[in-house]
Structures are given as structure tokens and as C-alpha cells.
PDB file of C-alpha atoms in Angstrom:
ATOM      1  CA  UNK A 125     -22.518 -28.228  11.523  1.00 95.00           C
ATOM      2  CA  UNK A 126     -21.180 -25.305   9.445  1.00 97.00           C
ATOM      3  CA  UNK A 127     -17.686 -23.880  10.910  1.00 98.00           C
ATOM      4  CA  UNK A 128     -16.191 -20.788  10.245  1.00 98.00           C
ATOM      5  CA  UNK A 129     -12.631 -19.855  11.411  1.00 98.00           C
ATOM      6  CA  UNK A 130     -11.330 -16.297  11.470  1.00 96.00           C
ATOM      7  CA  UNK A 131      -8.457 -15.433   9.585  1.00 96.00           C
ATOM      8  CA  UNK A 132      -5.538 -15.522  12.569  1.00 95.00           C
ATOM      9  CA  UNK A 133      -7.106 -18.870  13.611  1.00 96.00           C
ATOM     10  CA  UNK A 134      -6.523 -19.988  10.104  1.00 95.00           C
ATOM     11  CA  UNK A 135      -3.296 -18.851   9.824  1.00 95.00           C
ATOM     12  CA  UNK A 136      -2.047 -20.508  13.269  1.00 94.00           C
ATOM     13  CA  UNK A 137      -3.800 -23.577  11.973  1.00 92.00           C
ATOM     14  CA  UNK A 138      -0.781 -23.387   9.232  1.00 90.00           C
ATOM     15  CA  UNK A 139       1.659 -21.817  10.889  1.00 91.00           C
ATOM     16  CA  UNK A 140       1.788 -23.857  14.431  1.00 90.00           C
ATOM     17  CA  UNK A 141       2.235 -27.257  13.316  1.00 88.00           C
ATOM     18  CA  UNK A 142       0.729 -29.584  15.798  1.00 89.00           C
ATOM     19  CA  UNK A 143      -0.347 -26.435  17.720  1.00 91.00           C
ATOM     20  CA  UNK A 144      -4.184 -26.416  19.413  1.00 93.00           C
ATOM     21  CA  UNK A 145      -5.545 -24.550  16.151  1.00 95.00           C
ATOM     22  CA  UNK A 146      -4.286 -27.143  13.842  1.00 94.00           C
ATOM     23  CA  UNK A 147      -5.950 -30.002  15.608  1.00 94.00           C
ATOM     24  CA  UNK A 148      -8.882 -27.871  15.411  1.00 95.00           C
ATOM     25  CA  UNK A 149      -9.409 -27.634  11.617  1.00 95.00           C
ATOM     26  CA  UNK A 150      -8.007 -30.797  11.177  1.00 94.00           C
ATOM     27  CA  UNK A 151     -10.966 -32.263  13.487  1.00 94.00           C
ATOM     28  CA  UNK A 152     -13.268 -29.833  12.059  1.00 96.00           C
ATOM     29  CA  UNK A 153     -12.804 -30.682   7.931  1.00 95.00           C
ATOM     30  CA  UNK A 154     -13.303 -34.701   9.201  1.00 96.00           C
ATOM     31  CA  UNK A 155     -16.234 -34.007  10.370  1.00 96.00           C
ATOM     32  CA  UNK A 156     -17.886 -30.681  10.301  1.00 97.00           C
ATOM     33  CA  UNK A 157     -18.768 -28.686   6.967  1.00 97.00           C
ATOM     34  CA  UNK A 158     -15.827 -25.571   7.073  1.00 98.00           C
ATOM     35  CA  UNK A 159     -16.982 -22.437   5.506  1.00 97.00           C
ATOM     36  CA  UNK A 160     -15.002 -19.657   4.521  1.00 97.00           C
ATOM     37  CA  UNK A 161     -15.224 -16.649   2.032  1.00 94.00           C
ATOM     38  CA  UNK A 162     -12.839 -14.694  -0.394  1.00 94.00           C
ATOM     39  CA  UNK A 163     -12.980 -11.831   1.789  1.00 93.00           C
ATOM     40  CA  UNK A 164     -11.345 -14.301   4.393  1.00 95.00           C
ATOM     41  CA  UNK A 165      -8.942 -15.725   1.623  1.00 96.00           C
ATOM     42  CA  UNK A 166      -8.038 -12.658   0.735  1.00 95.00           C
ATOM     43  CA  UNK A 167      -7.292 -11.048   4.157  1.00 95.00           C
ATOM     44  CA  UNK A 168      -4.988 -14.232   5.245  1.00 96.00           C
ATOM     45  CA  UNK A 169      -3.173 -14.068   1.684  1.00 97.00           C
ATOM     46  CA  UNK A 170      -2.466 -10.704   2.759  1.00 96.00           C
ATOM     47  CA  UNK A 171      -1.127 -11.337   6.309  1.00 96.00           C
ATOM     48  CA  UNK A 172       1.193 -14.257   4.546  1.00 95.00           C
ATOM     49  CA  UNK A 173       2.748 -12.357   1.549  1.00 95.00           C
ATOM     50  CA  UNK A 174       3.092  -8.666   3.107  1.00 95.00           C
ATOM     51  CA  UNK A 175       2.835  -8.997   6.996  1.00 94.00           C
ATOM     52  CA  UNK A 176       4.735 -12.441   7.657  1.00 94.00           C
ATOM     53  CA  UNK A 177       6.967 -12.166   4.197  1.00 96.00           C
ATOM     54  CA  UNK A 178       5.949 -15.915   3.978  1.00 94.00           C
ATOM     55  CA  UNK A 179       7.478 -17.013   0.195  1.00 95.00           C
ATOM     56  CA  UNK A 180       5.146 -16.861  -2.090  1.00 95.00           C
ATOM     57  CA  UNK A 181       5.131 -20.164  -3.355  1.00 96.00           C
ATOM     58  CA  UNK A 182       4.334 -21.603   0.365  1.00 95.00           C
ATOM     59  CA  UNK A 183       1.452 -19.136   0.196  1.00 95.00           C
ATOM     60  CA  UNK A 184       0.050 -20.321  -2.801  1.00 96.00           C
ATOM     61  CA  UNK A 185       0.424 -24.111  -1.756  1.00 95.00           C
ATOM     62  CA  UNK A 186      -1.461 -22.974   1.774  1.00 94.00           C
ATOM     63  CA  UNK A 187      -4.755 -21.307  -0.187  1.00 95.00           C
ATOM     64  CA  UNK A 188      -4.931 -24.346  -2.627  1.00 96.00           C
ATOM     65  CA  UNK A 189      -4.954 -26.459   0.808  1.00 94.00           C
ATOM     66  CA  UNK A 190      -7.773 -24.426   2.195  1.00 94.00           C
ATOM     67  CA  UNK A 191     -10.081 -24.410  -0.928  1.00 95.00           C
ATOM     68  CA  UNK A 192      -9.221 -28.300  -1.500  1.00 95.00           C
ATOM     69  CA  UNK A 193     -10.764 -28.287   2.365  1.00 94.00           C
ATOM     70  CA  UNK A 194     -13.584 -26.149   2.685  1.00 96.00           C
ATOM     71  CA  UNK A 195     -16.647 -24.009   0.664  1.00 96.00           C
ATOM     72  CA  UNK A 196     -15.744 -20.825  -0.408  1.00 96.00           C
ATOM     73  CA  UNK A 197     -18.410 -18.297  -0.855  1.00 92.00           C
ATOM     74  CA  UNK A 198     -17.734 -15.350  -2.440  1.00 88.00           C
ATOM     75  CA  UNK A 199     -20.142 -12.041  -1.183  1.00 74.00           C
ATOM     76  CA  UNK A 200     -19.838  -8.330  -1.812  1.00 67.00           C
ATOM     77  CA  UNK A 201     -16.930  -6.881   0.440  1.00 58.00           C
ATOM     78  CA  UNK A 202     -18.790  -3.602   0.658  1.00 62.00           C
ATOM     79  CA  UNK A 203     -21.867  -4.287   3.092  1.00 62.00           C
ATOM     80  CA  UNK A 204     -24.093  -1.132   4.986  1.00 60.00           C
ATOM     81  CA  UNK A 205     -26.745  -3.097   6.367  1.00 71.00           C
ATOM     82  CA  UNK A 206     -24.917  -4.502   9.545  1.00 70.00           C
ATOM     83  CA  UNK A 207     -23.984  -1.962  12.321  1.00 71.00           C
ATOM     84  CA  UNK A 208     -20.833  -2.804  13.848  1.00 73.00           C
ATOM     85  CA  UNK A 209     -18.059  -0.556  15.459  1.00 69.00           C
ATOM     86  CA  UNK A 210     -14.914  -2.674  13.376  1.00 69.00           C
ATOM     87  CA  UNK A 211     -15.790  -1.639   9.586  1.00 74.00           C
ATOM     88  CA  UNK A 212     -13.762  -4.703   8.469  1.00 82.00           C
ATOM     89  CA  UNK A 213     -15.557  -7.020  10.196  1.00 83.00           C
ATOM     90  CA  UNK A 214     -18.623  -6.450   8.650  1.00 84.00           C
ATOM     91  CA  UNK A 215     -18.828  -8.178   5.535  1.00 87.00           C
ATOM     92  CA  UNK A 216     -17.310 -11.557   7.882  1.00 90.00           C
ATOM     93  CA  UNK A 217     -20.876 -10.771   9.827  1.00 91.00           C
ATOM     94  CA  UNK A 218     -22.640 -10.834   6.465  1.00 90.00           C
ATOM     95  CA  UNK A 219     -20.915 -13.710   5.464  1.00 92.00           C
ATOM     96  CA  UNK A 220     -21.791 -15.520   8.648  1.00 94.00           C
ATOM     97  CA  UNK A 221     -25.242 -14.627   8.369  1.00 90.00           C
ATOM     98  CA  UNK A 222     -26.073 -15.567   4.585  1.00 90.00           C
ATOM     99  CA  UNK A 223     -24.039 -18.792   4.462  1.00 93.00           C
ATOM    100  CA  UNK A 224     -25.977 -19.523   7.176  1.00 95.00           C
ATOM    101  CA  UNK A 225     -22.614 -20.575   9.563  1.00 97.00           C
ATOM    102  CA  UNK A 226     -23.625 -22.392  13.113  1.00 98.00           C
ATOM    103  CA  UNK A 227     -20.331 -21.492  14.815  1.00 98.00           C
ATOM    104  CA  UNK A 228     -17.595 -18.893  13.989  1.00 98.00           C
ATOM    105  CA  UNK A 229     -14.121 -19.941  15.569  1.00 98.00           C
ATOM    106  CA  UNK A 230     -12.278 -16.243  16.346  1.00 97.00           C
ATOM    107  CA  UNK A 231      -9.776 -14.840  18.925  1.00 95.00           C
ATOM    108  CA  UNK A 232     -11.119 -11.136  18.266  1.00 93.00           C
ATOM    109  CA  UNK A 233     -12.132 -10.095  21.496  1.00 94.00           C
ATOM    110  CA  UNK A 234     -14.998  -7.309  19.697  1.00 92.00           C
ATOM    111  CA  UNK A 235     -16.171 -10.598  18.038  1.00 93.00           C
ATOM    112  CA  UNK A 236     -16.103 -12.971  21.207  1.00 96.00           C
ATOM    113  CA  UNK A 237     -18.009 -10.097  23.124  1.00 93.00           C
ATOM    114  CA  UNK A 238     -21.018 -10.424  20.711  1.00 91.00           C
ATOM    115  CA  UNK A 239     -21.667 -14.472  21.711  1.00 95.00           C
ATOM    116  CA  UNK A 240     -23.944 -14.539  18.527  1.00 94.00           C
ATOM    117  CA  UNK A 241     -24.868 -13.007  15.313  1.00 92.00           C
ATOM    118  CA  UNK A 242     -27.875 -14.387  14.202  1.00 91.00           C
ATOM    119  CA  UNK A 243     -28.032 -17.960  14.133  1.00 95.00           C
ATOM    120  CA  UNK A 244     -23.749 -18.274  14.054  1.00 97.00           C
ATOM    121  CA  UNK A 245     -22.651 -18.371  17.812  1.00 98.00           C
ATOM    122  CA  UNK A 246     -19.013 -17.222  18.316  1.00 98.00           C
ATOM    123  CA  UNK A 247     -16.199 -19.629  19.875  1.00 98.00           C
ATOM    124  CA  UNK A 248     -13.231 -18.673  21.377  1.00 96.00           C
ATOM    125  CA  UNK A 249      -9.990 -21.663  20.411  1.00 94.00           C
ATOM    126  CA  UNK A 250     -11.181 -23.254  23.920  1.00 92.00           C
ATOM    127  CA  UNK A 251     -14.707 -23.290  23.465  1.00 96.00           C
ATOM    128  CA  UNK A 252     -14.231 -24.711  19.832  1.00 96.00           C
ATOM    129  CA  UNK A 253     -11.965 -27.502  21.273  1.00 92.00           C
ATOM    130  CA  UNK A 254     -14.792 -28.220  23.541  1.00 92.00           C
ATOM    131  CA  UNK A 255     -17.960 -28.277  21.366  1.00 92.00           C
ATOM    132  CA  UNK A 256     -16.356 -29.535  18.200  1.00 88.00           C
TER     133      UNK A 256
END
């Protein structure tokens, strides 16, 4: 199956050690192919350096951990096709869509209230912990 995890889910993952979201993506990168794009990267980079003030150096250790882990796809950040009401989620939509993603791990209630974009149904934390 082809995972994708939001950006805060990712960041828990790193941030909680031993926490529900770690044991997730741990589980998932044994046995599940995990997805992500620069858009993604980019956005939990972000959240690290300027939001959390996380030291740079842990920052950089943490996005050489998740590209070791999982394929990166890198897609124009800029996307009109996809009608959605949160203009930053879009291009994670488009992403979902063209990489072709089977499940899409997210906390973002907008996101959780859609079920499914496409072929790429959306799991809450607890649903992932189920299915995966």
C-alpha cells in the first residue's frame, strides 16, 4: 500500500518519542511504501525551524531521516484544477492523486470530512492504527 502522512502527523512521529504516531510510521516504512512530497518537506521544515525554534542541526538530521525512509515526489506547488475551500491543501490533494497514494494519514478535520479523494481514502491516527 502507498501511505501518506500529513505534515503534524509527521512531526509528532519525531517529536513524541514512543508516542501513537511514531509507532505508526515506524510500522508503516516496515511494511507499507510511505510517500511524501517537497511541498510536505517543506511545510514541516518550516513548522521545525520558525514555529517550534527546533535547532537547526536536529532539523536537518530529521529531513535526512525522512528521505532515507520514504519517496519523495516533487509536483508544482501552484495547482487550479482541484476545488477545495483550504488553498494550501490543494497541491497535498494533487499530490495524493498523481502519486497515486491508497491512504493519507491526517488529523485535519476539513481533510478527515472528505473520507476520499480519488482513489487515496483519508485516516484519522486511530483508523491508521487500525488498518495499517
Amino acid at each position: 500500500m502507498r501511505v501518506v502522512f500529513d505534515t503534524n502527523i509527521l512531526l509528532s512521529a519525531f517529536l513524541t518519542k514512543g508516542g501513537v504516531a511514531q509507532q505508526l510510521f515506524v510500522r508503516a516504512i516496515a511494511v507499507h511504501a510511505v510517500l511524501s512530497s517537497e511541498y510536505i518537506l517543506r511545510e514541516a521544515h518550516e513548522k521545525l525551524s520558525d514555529k517550534l525554534k527546533v535547532p537547526e542541526p536536529t532539523v536537518v538530521f530529521f529531513m535526512r531521516y525522512l528521505r532515507a525512509r520514504m519517496t519523495v515526489f516533487d509536483f508544482p506547488d501552484k495547482v487550479e484544477r482541484i476545488d477545495f475551500e483550504d488553498l494550501k491543501d490543494v497541491p497535498i490533494l494533487y499530490f495524493l492523486e498523481k502519486a497515486g497514494a491508497h491512504y493519507f494519514v491526517t488529523g485535519d478535520k476539513k481533510l478527515l470530512a472528505l473520507k476520499k479523494h480519488k482513489q487515496t481514502l483519508f485516516l484519522s491516527l486511530r483508523e491508521a492504527l487500525e488498518l495499517l
